[in-house]
PDB file of C-alpha atoms in Angstrom:
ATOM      1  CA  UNK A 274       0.000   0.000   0.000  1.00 77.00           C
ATOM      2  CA  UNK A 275       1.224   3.731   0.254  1.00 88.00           C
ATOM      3  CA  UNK A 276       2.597   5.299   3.059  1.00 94.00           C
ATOM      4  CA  UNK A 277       1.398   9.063   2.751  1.00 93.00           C
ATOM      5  CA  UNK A 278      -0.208  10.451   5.355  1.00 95.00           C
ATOM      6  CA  UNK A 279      -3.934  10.018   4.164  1.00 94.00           C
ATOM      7  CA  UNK A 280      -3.415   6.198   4.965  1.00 95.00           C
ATOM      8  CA  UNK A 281      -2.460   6.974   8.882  1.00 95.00           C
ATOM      9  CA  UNK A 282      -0.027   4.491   8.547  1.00 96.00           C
ATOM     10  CA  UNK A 283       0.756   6.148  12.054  1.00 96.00           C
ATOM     11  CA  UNK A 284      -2.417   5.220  13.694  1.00 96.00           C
ATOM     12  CA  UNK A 285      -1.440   1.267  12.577  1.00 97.00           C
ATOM     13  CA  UNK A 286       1.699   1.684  14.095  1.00 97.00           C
ATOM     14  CA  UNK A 287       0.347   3.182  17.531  1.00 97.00           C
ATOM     15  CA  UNK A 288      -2.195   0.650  16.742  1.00 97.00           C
ATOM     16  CA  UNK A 289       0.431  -2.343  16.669  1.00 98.00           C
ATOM     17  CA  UNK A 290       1.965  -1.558  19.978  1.00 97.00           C
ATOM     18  CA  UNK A 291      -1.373  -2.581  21.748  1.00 95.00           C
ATOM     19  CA  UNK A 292      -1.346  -5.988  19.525  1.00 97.00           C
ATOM     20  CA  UNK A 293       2.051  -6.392  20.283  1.00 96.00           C
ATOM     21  CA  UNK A 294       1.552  -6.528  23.691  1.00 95.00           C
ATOM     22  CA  UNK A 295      -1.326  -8.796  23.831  1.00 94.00           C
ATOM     23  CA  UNK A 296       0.155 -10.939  20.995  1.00 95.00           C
ATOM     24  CA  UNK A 297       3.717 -10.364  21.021  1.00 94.00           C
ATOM     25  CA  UNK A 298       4.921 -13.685  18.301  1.00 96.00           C
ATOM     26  CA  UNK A 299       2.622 -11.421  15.436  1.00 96.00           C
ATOM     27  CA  UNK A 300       4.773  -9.470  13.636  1.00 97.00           C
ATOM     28  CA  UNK A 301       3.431  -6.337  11.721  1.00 98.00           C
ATOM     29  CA  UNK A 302       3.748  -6.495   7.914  1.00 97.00           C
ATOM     30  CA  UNK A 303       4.330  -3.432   5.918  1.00 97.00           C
ATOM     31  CA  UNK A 304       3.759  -4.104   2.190  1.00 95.00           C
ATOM     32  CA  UNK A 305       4.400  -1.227  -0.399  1.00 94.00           C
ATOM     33  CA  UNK A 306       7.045   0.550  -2.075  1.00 93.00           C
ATOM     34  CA  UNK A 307       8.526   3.215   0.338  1.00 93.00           C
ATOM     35  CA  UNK A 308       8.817   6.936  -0.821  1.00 93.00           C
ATOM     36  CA  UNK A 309      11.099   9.479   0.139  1.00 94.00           C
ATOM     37  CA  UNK A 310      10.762  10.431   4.061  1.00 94.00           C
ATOM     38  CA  UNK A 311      10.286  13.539   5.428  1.00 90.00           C
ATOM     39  CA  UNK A 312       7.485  16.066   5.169  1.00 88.00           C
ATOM     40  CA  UNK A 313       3.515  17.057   5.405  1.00 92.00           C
ATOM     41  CA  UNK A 314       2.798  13.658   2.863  1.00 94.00           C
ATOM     42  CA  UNK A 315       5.440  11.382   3.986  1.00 95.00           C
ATOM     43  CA  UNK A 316       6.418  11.496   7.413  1.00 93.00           C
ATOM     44  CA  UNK A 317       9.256   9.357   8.595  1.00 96.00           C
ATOM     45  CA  UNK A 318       7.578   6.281   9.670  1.00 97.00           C
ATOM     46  CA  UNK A 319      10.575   4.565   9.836  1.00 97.00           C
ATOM     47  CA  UNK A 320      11.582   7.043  12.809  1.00 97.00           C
ATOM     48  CA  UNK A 321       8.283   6.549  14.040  1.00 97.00           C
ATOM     49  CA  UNK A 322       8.698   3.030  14.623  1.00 98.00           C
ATOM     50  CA  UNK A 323      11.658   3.333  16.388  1.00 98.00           C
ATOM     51  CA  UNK A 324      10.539   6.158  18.882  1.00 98.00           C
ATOM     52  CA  UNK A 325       7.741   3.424  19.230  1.00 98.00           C
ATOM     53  CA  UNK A 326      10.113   0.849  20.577  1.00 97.00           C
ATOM     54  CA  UNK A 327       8.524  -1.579  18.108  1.00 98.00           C
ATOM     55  CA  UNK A 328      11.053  -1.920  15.429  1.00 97.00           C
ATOM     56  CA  UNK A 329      11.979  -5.248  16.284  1.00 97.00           C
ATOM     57  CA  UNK A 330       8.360  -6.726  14.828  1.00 97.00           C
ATOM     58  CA  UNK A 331       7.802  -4.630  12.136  1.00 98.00           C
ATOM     59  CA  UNK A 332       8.826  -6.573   8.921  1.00 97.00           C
ATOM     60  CA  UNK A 333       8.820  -4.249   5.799  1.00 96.00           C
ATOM     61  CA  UNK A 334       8.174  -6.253   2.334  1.00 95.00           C
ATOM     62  CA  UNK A 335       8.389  -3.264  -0.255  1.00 94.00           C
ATOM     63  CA  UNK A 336       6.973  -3.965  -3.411  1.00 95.00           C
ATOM     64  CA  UNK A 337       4.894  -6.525  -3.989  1.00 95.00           C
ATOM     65  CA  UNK A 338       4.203  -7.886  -7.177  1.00 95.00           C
ATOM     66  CA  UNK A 339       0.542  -8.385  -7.737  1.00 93.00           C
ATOM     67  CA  UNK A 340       0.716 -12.129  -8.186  1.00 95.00           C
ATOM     68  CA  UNK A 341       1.946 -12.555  -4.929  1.00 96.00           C
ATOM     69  CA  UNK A 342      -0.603 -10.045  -3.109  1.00 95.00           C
ATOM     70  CA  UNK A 343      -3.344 -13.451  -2.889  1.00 94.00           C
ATOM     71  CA  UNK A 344      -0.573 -15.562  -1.406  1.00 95.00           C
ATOM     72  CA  UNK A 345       0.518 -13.041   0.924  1.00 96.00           C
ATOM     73  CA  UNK A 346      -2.955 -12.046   1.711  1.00 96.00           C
ATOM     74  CA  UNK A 347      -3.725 -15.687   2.976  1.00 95.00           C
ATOM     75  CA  UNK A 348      -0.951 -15.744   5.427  1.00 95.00           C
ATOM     76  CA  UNK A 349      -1.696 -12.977   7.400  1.00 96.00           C
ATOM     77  CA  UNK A 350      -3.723 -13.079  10.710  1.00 95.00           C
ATOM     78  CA  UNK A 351      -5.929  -9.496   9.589  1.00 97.00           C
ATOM     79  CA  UNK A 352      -5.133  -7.406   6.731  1.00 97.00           C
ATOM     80  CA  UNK A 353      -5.334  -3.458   8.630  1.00 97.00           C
ATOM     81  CA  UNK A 354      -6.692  -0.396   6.295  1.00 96.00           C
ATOM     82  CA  UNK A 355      -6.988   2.458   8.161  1.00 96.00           C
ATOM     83  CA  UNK A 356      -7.071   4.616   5.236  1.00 95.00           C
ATOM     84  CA  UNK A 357      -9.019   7.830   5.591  1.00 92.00           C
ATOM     85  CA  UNK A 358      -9.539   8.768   2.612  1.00 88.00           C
ATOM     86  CA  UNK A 359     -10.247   6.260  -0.509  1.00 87.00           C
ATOM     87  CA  UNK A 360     -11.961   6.612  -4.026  1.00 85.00           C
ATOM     88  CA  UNK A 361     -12.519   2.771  -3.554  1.00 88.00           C
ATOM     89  CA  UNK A 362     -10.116   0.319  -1.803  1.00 88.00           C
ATOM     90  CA  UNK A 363      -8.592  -2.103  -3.477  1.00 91.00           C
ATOM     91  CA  UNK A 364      -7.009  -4.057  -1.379  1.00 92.00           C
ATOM     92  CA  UNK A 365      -9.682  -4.417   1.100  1.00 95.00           C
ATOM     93  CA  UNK A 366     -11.637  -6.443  -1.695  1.00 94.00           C
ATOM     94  CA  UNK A 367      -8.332  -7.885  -2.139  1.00 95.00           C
ATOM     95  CA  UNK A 368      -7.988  -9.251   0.922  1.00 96.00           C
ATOM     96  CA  UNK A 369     -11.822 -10.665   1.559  1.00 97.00           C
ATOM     97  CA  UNK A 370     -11.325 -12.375  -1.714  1.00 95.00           C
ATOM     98  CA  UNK A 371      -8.026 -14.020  -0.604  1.00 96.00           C
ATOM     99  CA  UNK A 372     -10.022 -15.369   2.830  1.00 97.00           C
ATOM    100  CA  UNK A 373      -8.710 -12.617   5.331  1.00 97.00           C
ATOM    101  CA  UNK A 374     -10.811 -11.112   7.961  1.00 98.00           C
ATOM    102  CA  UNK A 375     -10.372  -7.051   7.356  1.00 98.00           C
ATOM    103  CA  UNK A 376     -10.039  -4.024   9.831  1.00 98.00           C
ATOM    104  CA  UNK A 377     -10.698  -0.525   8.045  1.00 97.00           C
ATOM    105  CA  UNK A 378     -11.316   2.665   9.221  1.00 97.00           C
ATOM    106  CA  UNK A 379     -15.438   3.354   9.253  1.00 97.00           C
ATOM    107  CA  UNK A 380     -15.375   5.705   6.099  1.00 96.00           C
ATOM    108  CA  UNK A 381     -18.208   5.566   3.427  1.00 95.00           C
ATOM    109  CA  UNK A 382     -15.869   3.672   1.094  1.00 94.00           C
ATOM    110  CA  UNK A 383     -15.675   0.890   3.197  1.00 95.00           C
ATOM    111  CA  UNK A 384     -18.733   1.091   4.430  1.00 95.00           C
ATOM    112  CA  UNK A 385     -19.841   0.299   0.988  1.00 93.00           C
ATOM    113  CA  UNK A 386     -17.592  -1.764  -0.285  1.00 93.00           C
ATOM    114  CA  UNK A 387     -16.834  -3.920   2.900  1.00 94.00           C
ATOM    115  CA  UNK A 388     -20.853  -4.522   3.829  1.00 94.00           C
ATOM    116  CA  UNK A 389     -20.799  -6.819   6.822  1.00 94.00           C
ATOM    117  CA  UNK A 390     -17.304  -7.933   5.922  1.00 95.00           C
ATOM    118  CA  UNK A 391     -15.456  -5.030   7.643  1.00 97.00           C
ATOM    119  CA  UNK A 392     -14.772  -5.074  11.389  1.00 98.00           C
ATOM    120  CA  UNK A 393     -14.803  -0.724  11.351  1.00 98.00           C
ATOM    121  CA  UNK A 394     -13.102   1.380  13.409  1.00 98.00           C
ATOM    122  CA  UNK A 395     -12.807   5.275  14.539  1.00 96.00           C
ATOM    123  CA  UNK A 396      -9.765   4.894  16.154  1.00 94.00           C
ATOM    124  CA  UNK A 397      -6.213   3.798  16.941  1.00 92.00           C
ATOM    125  CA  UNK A 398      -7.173   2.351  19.852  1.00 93.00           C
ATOM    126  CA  UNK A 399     -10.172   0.497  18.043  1.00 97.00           C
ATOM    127  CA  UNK A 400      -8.021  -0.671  15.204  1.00 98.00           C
ATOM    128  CA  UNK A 401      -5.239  -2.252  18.072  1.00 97.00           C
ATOM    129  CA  UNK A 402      -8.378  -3.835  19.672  1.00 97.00           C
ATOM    130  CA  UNK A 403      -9.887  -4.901  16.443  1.00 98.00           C
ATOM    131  CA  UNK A 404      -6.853  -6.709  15.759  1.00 98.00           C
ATOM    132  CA  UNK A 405      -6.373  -8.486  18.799  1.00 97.00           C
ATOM    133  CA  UNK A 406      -9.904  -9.365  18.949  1.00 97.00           C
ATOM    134  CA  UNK A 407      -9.319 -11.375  15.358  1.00 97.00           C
ATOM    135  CA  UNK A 408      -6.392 -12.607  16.581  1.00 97.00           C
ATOM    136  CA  UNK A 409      -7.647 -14.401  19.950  1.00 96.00           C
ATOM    137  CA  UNK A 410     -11.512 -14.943  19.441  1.00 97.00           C
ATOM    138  CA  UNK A 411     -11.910 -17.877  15.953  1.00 96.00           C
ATOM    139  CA  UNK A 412     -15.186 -17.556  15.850  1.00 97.00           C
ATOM    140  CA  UNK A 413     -15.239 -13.425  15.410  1.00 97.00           C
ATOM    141  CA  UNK A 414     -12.287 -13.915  12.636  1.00 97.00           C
ATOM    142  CA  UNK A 415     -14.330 -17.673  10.766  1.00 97.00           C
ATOM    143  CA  UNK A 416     -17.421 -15.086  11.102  1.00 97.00           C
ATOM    144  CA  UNK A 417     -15.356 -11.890   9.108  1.00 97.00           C
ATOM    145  CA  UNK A 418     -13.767 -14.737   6.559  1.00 97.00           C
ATOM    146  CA  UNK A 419     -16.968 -15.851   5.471  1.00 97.00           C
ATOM    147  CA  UNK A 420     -19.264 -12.748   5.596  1.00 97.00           C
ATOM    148  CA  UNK A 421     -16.217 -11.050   3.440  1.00 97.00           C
ATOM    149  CA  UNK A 422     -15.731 -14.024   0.756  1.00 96.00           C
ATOM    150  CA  UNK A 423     -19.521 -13.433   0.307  1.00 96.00           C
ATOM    151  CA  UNK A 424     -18.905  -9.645  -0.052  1.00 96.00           C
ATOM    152  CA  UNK A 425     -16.052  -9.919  -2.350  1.00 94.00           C
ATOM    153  CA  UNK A 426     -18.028 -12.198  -4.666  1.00 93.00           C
ATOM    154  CA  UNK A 427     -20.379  -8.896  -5.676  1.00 91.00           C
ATOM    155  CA  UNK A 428     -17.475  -7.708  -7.631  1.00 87.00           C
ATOM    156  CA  UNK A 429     -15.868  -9.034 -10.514  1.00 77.00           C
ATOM    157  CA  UNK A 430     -13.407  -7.652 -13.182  1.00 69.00           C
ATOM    158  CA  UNK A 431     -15.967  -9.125 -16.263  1.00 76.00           C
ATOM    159  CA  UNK A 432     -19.135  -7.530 -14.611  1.00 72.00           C
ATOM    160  CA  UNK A 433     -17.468  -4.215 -14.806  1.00 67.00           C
ATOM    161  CA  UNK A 434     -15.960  -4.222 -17.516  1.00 71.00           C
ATOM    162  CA  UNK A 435     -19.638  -5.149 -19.086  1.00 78.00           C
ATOM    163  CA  UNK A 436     -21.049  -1.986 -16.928  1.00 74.00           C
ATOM    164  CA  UNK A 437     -18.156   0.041 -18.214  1.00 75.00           C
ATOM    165  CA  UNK A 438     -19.148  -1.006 -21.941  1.00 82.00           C
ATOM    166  CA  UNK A 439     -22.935  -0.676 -21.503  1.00 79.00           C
ATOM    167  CA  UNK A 440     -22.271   3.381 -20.620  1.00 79.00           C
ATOM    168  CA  UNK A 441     -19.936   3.796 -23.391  1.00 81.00           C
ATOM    169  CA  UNK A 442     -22.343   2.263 -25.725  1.00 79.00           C
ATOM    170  CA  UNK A 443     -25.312   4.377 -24.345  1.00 80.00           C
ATOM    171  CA  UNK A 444     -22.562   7.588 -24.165  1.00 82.00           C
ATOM    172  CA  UNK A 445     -22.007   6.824 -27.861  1.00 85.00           C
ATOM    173  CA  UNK A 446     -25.349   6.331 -28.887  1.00 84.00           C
ATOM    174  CA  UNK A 447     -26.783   9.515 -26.829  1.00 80.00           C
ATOM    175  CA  UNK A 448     -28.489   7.565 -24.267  1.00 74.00           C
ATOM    176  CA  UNK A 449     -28.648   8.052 -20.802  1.00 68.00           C
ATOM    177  CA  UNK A 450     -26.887   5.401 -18.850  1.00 64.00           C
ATOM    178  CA  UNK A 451     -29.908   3.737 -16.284  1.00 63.00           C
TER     179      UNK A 451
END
């Protein structure tokens, strides 16, 4: 994912070192290609981490090619989101496709695109308790897998790229889409 300051990386970090306490053998994955640090858009989260006192769990990936985002997806405990501002969210339908229980921040976005899928939170503090609560209660984090495989199957790539052509065909022809 990115790291600019719209995603509050930060509040997953403060976040973590709640989990990390009440899980300490889960590491935190960071996944994403890191940018220059230093500024209003990218503050240094790598200095963050340390003044944390959790760099010693945070595992940092980089890139990840998208063939290996299902894989990767799958072996994680939770995938986190705490994104504040989205035009959709990729990789939370990402990660209910791939069979992993999702924490987001409660936005519209997710809202809609996470239905009952999304465990939602307003907070730092919820999104550290979110997290632990998937990692120690099965039945909340079998409940999240299944509601979000069910979620994720309302989108597919051929659907919209059918919806797509159905507006450019009534675009072209001087209809208005329904």
């Amino acid at each position: 994912g990115g790291f600019d300051v719209r995603k509050q990386v930060n509040e997953l970090l403060l976040a973590y070192t709640y989990v990390r306490q009440g899980a300490p053998e889960v590491p935190l994955i960071l996944a994403g290609h890191e940018p220059k640090w230093g500024g209003a858009v990218f503050p240094d989260l790598r200095a963050y981490i340390d003044r944390l006192g959790i760099a010693d769990s945070v595992r940092w990936l980089g890139y990840v090619e998208e063939a290996d985002k299902p894989a990767l997806y799958r072996m994680a405990v939770a995938s986190a989101y705490p994104s504040r501002y989205e035009g959709f969210g990729l990789p939370v339908l990402e990660s209910m496709a791939a069979g992993t229980p999702v924490v987001a921040w409660d936005v519209p976005v997710m809202r809609e695109i996470g239905g009952d899928g999304v465990y939602l939170v307003k907070s730092g503090r919820e999104l550290g308790g979110a997290i632990l609560a998937l990692i120690n209660q099965q039945p909340l984090r079998e409940s999240l897998i299944t509601q979000g495989l069910a979620q994720a199957t309302r989108y597919q790539w051929r659907k919209t790229a059918r919806e797509t052509l159905a507006v450019f065909d009534a675009v072209l022809k001087g209809v208005t889409p329904a």
